[in-house]
PDB file of C-alpha atoms in Angstrom:
ATOM      1  CA  MET A  45       0.046  -0.046   0.070  1.00  0.00           C
ATOM      2  CA  ILE A  46       1.036   3.553  -0.792  1.00  0.00           C
ATOM      3  CA  THR A  47       0.826   6.067   2.022  1.00  0.00           C
ATOM      4  CA  GLU A  48      -1.495   9.098   1.561  1.00  0.00           C
ATOM      5  CA  LYS A  49       1.448  11.481   1.758  1.00  0.00           C
ATOM      6  CA  LEU A  50       3.347   9.726  -1.030  1.00  0.00           C
ATOM      7  CA  GLN A  51       0.162   9.291  -3.088  1.00  0.00           C
ATOM      8  CA  ASN A  52      -0.518  13.006  -2.798  1.00  0.00           C
ATOM      9  CA  ALA A  53       3.126  13.820  -3.738  1.00  0.00           C
ATOM     10  CA  ILE A  54       3.044  11.640  -6.813  1.00  0.00           C
ATOM     11  CA  ASN A  55      -0.283  12.960  -7.809  1.00  0.00           C
ATOM     12  CA  GLU A  56       1.147  16.532  -7.598  1.00  0.00           C
ATOM     13  CA  GLN A  57       4.059  15.336  -9.833  1.00  0.00           C
ATOM     14  CA  ILE A  58       1.662  13.836 -12.292  1.00  0.00           C
ATOM     15  CA  THR A  59       0.085  17.353 -12.624  1.00  0.00           C
ATOM     16  CA  ALA A  60       3.582  18.801 -12.840  1.00  0.00           C
ATOM     17  CA  GLU A  61       4.544  16.383 -15.616  1.00  0.00           C
ATOM     18  CA  MET A  62       1.293  17.305 -17.550  1.00  0.00           C
ATOM     19  CA  TRP A  63       2.178  20.941 -17.111  1.00  0.00           C
ATOM     20  CA  SER A  64       5.700  20.318 -18.372  1.00  0.00           C
ATOM     21  CA  ALA A  65       4.191  18.437 -21.332  1.00  0.00           C
ATOM     22  CA  ASN A  66       2.062  21.440 -22.152  1.00  0.00           C
ATOM     23  CA  MET A  67       5.056  23.838 -21.849  1.00  0.00           C
ATOM     24  CA  TYR A  68       7.190  21.693 -24.123  1.00  0.00           C
ATOM     25  CA  LEU A  69       4.335  21.472 -26.664  1.00  0.00           C
ATOM     26  CA  ALA A  70       3.922  25.356 -26.668  1.00  0.00           C
ATOM     27  CA  MET A  71       7.699  25.595 -26.998  1.00  0.00           C
ATOM     28  CA  SER A  72       7.474  23.249 -29.977  1.00  0.00           C
ATOM     29  CA  PHE A  73       4.849  25.336 -31.662  1.00  0.00           C
ATOM     30  CA  TYR A  74       6.807  28.458 -31.022  1.00  0.00           C
ATOM     31  CA  MET A  75      10.030  27.186 -32.410  1.00  0.00           C
ATOM     32  CA  GLU A  76       8.198  25.792 -35.547  1.00  0.00           C
ATOM     33  CA  LYS A  77       6.786  29.193 -36.097  1.00  0.00           C
ATOM     34  CA  GLU A  78      10.261  30.709 -35.765  1.00  0.00           C
ATOM     35  CA  GLY A  79      11.576  28.353 -38.502  1.00  0.00           C
ATOM     36  CA  PHE A  80      13.506  25.959 -36.239  1.00  0.00           C
ATOM     37  CA  CYS A  81      11.655  22.678 -37.085  1.00  0.00           C
ATOM     38  CA  GLY A  82      14.312  20.519 -35.704  1.00  0.00           C
ATOM     39  CA  MET A  83      14.201  22.080 -32.323  1.00  0.00           C
ATOM     40  CA  ALA A  84      10.393  21.960 -32.525  1.00  0.00           C
ATOM     41  CA  HIS A  85      10.802  18.121 -33.270  1.00  0.00           C
ATOM     42  CA  TRP A  86      13.215  17.796 -30.137  1.00  0.00           C
ATOM     43  CA  LEU A  87      10.611  19.687 -28.019  1.00  0.00           C
ATOM     44  CA  LYS A  88       7.783  17.523 -29.076  1.00  0.00           C
ATOM     45  CA  LYS A  89       9.609  14.464 -28.188  1.00  0.00           C
ATOM     46  CA  GLN A  90      10.032  16.136 -24.761  1.00  0.00           C
ATOM     47  CA  TRP A  91       6.172  16.593 -24.669  1.00  0.00           C
ATOM     48  CA  ALA A  92       5.696  12.819 -25.366  1.00  0.00           C
ATOM     49  CA  GLU A  93       8.125  11.882 -22.636  1.00  0.00           C
ATOM     50  CA  GLU A  94       6.497  14.064 -20.046  1.00  0.00           C
ATOM     51  CA  ASN A  95       3.187  12.451 -20.859  1.00  0.00           C
ATOM     52  CA  GLU A  96       4.756   9.078 -20.484  1.00  0.00           C
ATOM     53  CA  HIS A  97       6.097   9.937 -17.111  1.00  0.00           C
ATOM     54  CA  ALA A  98       2.664  11.126 -15.843  1.00  0.00           C
ATOM     55  CA  CYS A  99       1.179   7.784 -17.053  1.00  0.00           C
ATOM     56  CA  ALA A 100       3.884   5.731 -15.466  1.00  0.00           C
ATOM     57  CA  MET A 101       3.419   7.580 -12.178  1.00  0.00           C
ATOM     58  CA  ALA A 102      -0.416   7.080 -12.312  1.00  0.00           C
ATOM     59  CA  ASP A 103       0.045   3.406 -13.114  1.00  0.00           C
ATOM     60  CA  TYR A 104       2.345   3.162 -10.025  1.00  0.00           C
ATOM     61  CA  VAL A 105      -0.101   4.755  -7.679  1.00  0.00           C
ATOM     62  CA  ILE A 106      -2.939   2.482  -9.002  1.00  0.00           C
ATOM     63  CA  LYS A 107      -0.815  -0.717  -8.727  1.00  0.00           C
ATOM     64  CA  ARG A 108       0.035   0.245  -5.043  1.00  0.00           C
ATOM     65  CA  GLY A 109      -3.727   0.631  -4.208  1.00  0.00           C
ATOM     66  CA  GLY A 110      -3.920   4.357  -4.364  1.00  0.00           C
ATOM     67  CA  LYS A 111      -5.939   6.799  -6.529  1.00  0.00           C
ATOM     68  CA  ALA A 112      -4.180   8.573  -9.323  1.00  0.00           C
ATOM     69  CA  LYS A 113      -5.471  12.082 -10.380  1.00  0.00           C
ATOM     70  CA  VAL A 114      -4.602  15.119 -12.451  1.00  0.00           C
ATOM     71  CA  ASP A 115      -5.340  18.377 -10.868  1.00  0.00           C
ATOM     72  CA  LYS A 116      -5.922  21.755 -12.578  1.00  0.00           C
ATOM     73  CA  LEU A 117      -3.169  22.751 -14.953  1.00  0.00           C
ATOM     74  CA  ASP A 118      -1.928  26.371 -14.964  1.00  0.00           C
ATOM     75  CA  VAL A 119      -1.604  28.095 -18.305  1.00  0.00           C
ATOM     76  CA  VAL A 120       1.779  27.742 -19.916  1.00  0.00           C
ATOM     77  CA  PRO A 121       3.722  30.612 -21.607  1.00  0.00           C
ATOM     78  CA  ASN A 122       3.513  30.850 -25.382  1.00  0.00           C
ATOM     79  CA  ASP A 123       6.347  33.282 -26.217  1.00  0.00           C
ATOM     80  CA  PHE A 124       9.939  32.269 -25.377  1.00  0.00           C
ATOM     81  CA  GLY A 125      12.547  34.363 -27.244  1.00  0.00           C
ATOM     82  CA  THR A 126      15.637  33.161 -28.979  1.00  0.00           C
ATOM     83  CA  PRO A 127      16.620  29.528 -29.232  1.00  0.00           C
ATOM     84  CA  LEU A 128      19.223  30.116 -26.433  1.00  0.00           C
ATOM     85  CA  GLU A 129      16.495  31.637 -24.151  1.00  0.00           C
ATOM     86  CA  VAL A 130      14.178  28.610 -24.886  1.00  0.00           C
ATOM     87  CA  PHE A 131      16.752  26.132 -23.956  1.00  0.00           C
ATOM     88  CA  GLU A 132      17.932  28.019 -21.045  1.00  0.00           C
ATOM     89  CA  HIS A 133      14.298  27.799 -19.913  1.00  0.00           C
ATOM     90  CA  VAL A 134      14.360  24.129 -20.647  1.00  0.00           C
ATOM     91  CA  TYR A 135      17.478  23.471 -18.543  1.00  0.00           C
ATOM     92  CA  LYS A 136      16.185  25.503 -15.567  1.00  0.00           C
ATOM     93  CA  HIS A 137      12.839  23.669 -15.758  1.00  0.00           C
ATOM     94  CA  GLU A 138      14.545  20.285 -15.673  1.00  0.00           C
ATOM     95  CA  VAL A 139      16.629  21.281 -12.688  1.00  0.00           C
ATOM     96  CA  HIS A 140      13.267  22.146 -10.954  1.00  0.00           C
ATOM     97  CA  VAL A 141      11.710  18.864 -11.852  1.00  0.00           C
ATOM     98  CA  SER A 142      14.729  17.175 -10.415  1.00  0.00           C
ATOM     99  CA  GLU A 143      14.014  19.012  -7.114  1.00  0.00           C
ATOM    100  CA  LEU A 144      10.419  17.821  -7.254  1.00  0.00           C
ATOM    101  CA  ILE A 145      11.533  14.105  -7.882  1.00  0.00           C
ATOM    102  CA  ASP A 146      14.129  14.299  -5.053  1.00  0.00           C
ATOM    103  CA  LYS A 147      11.379  15.471  -2.562  1.00  0.00           C
ATOM    104  CA  MET A 148       9.130  12.483  -3.569  1.00  0.00           C
ATOM    105  CA  VAL A 149      12.246  10.212  -2.852  1.00  0.00           C
ATOM    106  CA  ASP A 150      12.615  11.812   0.469  1.00  0.00           C
ATOM    107  CA  ILE A 151       9.037  10.977   1.254  1.00  0.00           C
ATOM    108  CA  ALA A 152       9.495   7.347   0.143  1.00  0.00           C
ATOM    109  CA  GLU A 153      12.614   7.093   2.291  1.00  0.00           C
ATOM    110  CA  ALA A 154      10.657   8.547   5.314  1.00  0.00           C
ATOM    111  CA  ASP A 155       7.989   5.987   4.663  1.00  0.00           C
ATOM    112  CA  ASN A 156      10.665   3.258   4.388  1.00  0.00           C
ATOM    113  CA  ASP A 157       8.877   2.362   1.119  1.00  0.00           C
ATOM    114  CA  HIS A 158      11.509   0.359  -0.831  1.00  0.00           C
ATOM    115  CA  ALA A 159       9.430  -0.262  -3.892  1.00  0.00           C
ATOM    116  CA  ALA A 160       8.572   3.400  -4.150  1.00  0.00           C
ATOM    117  CA  LYS A 161      12.286   4.278  -3.813  1.00  0.00           C
ATOM    118  CA  ASP A 162      13.052   1.888  -6.576  1.00  0.00           C
ATOM    119  CA  PHE A 163      10.510   3.225  -8.852  1.00  0.00           C
ATOM    120  CA  LEU A 164      11.454   6.864  -8.205  1.00  0.00           C
ATOM    121  CA  TYR A 165      15.050   6.212  -8.700  1.00  0.00           C
ATOM    122  CA  GLY A 166      14.355   5.471 -12.349  1.00  0.00           C
ATOM    123  CA  PHE A 167      13.114   9.153 -12.606  1.00  0.00           C
ATOM    124  CA  VAL A 168      16.158  10.348 -10.711  1.00  0.00           C
ATOM    125  CA  ARG A 169      18.384   8.703 -13.304  1.00  0.00           C
ATOM    126  CA  GLU A 170      16.226  10.151 -16.066  1.00  0.00           C
ATOM    127  CA  GLN A 171      16.663  13.637 -14.744  1.00  0.00           C
ATOM    128  CA  VAL A 172      20.381  13.389 -14.727  1.00  0.00           C
ATOM    129  CA  GLU A 173      20.033  12.649 -18.523  1.00  0.00           C
ATOM    130  CA  GLU A 174      17.407  15.387 -19.038  1.00  0.00           C
ATOM    131  CA  GLU A 175      19.510  18.123 -17.290  1.00  0.00           C
ATOM    132  CA  SER A 176      22.633  16.948 -19.159  1.00  0.00           C
ATOM    133  CA  SER A 177      20.887  17.092 -22.472  1.00  0.00           C
ATOM    134  CA  ALA A 178      19.461  20.556 -22.063  1.00  0.00           C
ATOM    135  CA  LYS A 179      22.629  21.909 -20.621  1.00  0.00           C
ATOM    136  CA  ALA A 180      24.661  20.587 -23.629  1.00  0.00           C
ATOM    137  CA  ILE A 181      22.222  22.454 -25.953  1.00  0.00           C
ATOM    138  CA  VAL A 182      22.546  25.603 -24.033  1.00  0.00           C
ATOM    139  CA  ASP A 183      26.309  25.303 -24.000  1.00  0.00           C
ATOM    140  CA  GLN A 184      26.417  24.623 -27.779  1.00  0.00           C
ATOM    141  CA  LEU A 185      24.258  27.611 -28.540  1.00  0.00           C
ATOM    142  CA  LYS A 186      26.483  29.818 -26.274  1.00  0.00           C
ATOM    143  CA  MET A 187      29.738  28.416 -27.822  1.00  0.00           C
ATOM    144  CA  TYR A 188      28.748  28.778 -31.430  1.00  0.00           C
ATOM    145  CA  GLY A 189      26.361  31.698 -31.142  1.00  0.00           C
ATOM    146  CA  GLU A 190      22.745  32.275 -32.265  1.00  0.00           C
ATOM    147  CA  HIS A 191      23.737  32.635 -35.851  1.00  0.00           C
ATOM    148  CA  HIS A 192      24.707  28.954 -35.907  1.00  0.00           C
ATOM    149  CA  ALA A 193      21.490  27.848 -34.323  1.00  0.00           C
ATOM    150  CA  ILE A 194      20.410  26.574 -37.621  1.00  0.00           C
ATOM    151  CA  LEU A 195      23.110  23.827 -37.459  1.00  0.00           C
ATOM    152  CA  LEU A 196      22.050  22.774 -34.178  1.00  0.00           C
ATOM    153  CA  ASP A 197      18.376  22.792 -35.315  1.00  0.00           C
ATOM    154  CA  HIS A 198      19.299  20.234 -38.060  1.00  0.00           C
ATOM    155  CA  LYS A 199      21.061  17.973 -35.373  1.00  0.00           C
ATOM    156  CA  LEU A 200      17.987  18.278 -32.897  1.00  0.00           C
ATOM    157  CA  GLY A 201      15.669  17.215 -35.778  1.00  0.00           C
ATOM    158  CA  LYS A 202      17.334  13.734 -35.838  1.00  0.00           C
ATOM    159  CA  ARG A 203      16.306  12.881 -32.462  1.00  0.00           C
TER     160      ARG A 203
END
């Protein structure tokens, strides 16, 4: 059985994952409009991953005898600036998500819930990759400058 405290934390994270998905979709639309179809493609892949995360968390709560739910989603921004600004926002957001995941692990540890810790550690590992990928894109945009963003756009379109 899952504790109510952990169930609530995971349900909050389900809502956060859905909000993240919406933000990545809005970013994808924005980048496509700006002519960066590869970046739009990369962001749309992020959108799909966030949806998968939310569903995996819901499945876990249900398997442990809890009730999964999605709460009200706040509106996401729709204007993001330059490609560098977009991916700086992506990086900062992924760091924030890592903090949220860590808090759920803390709750699982306090509950002495080994199954939950094992489940959540998958997301901890995922976040290491997410932060690293976003940071690499930011670093490349800074290193090569905005005028070379089209080269990175082509690369990200192959994801």
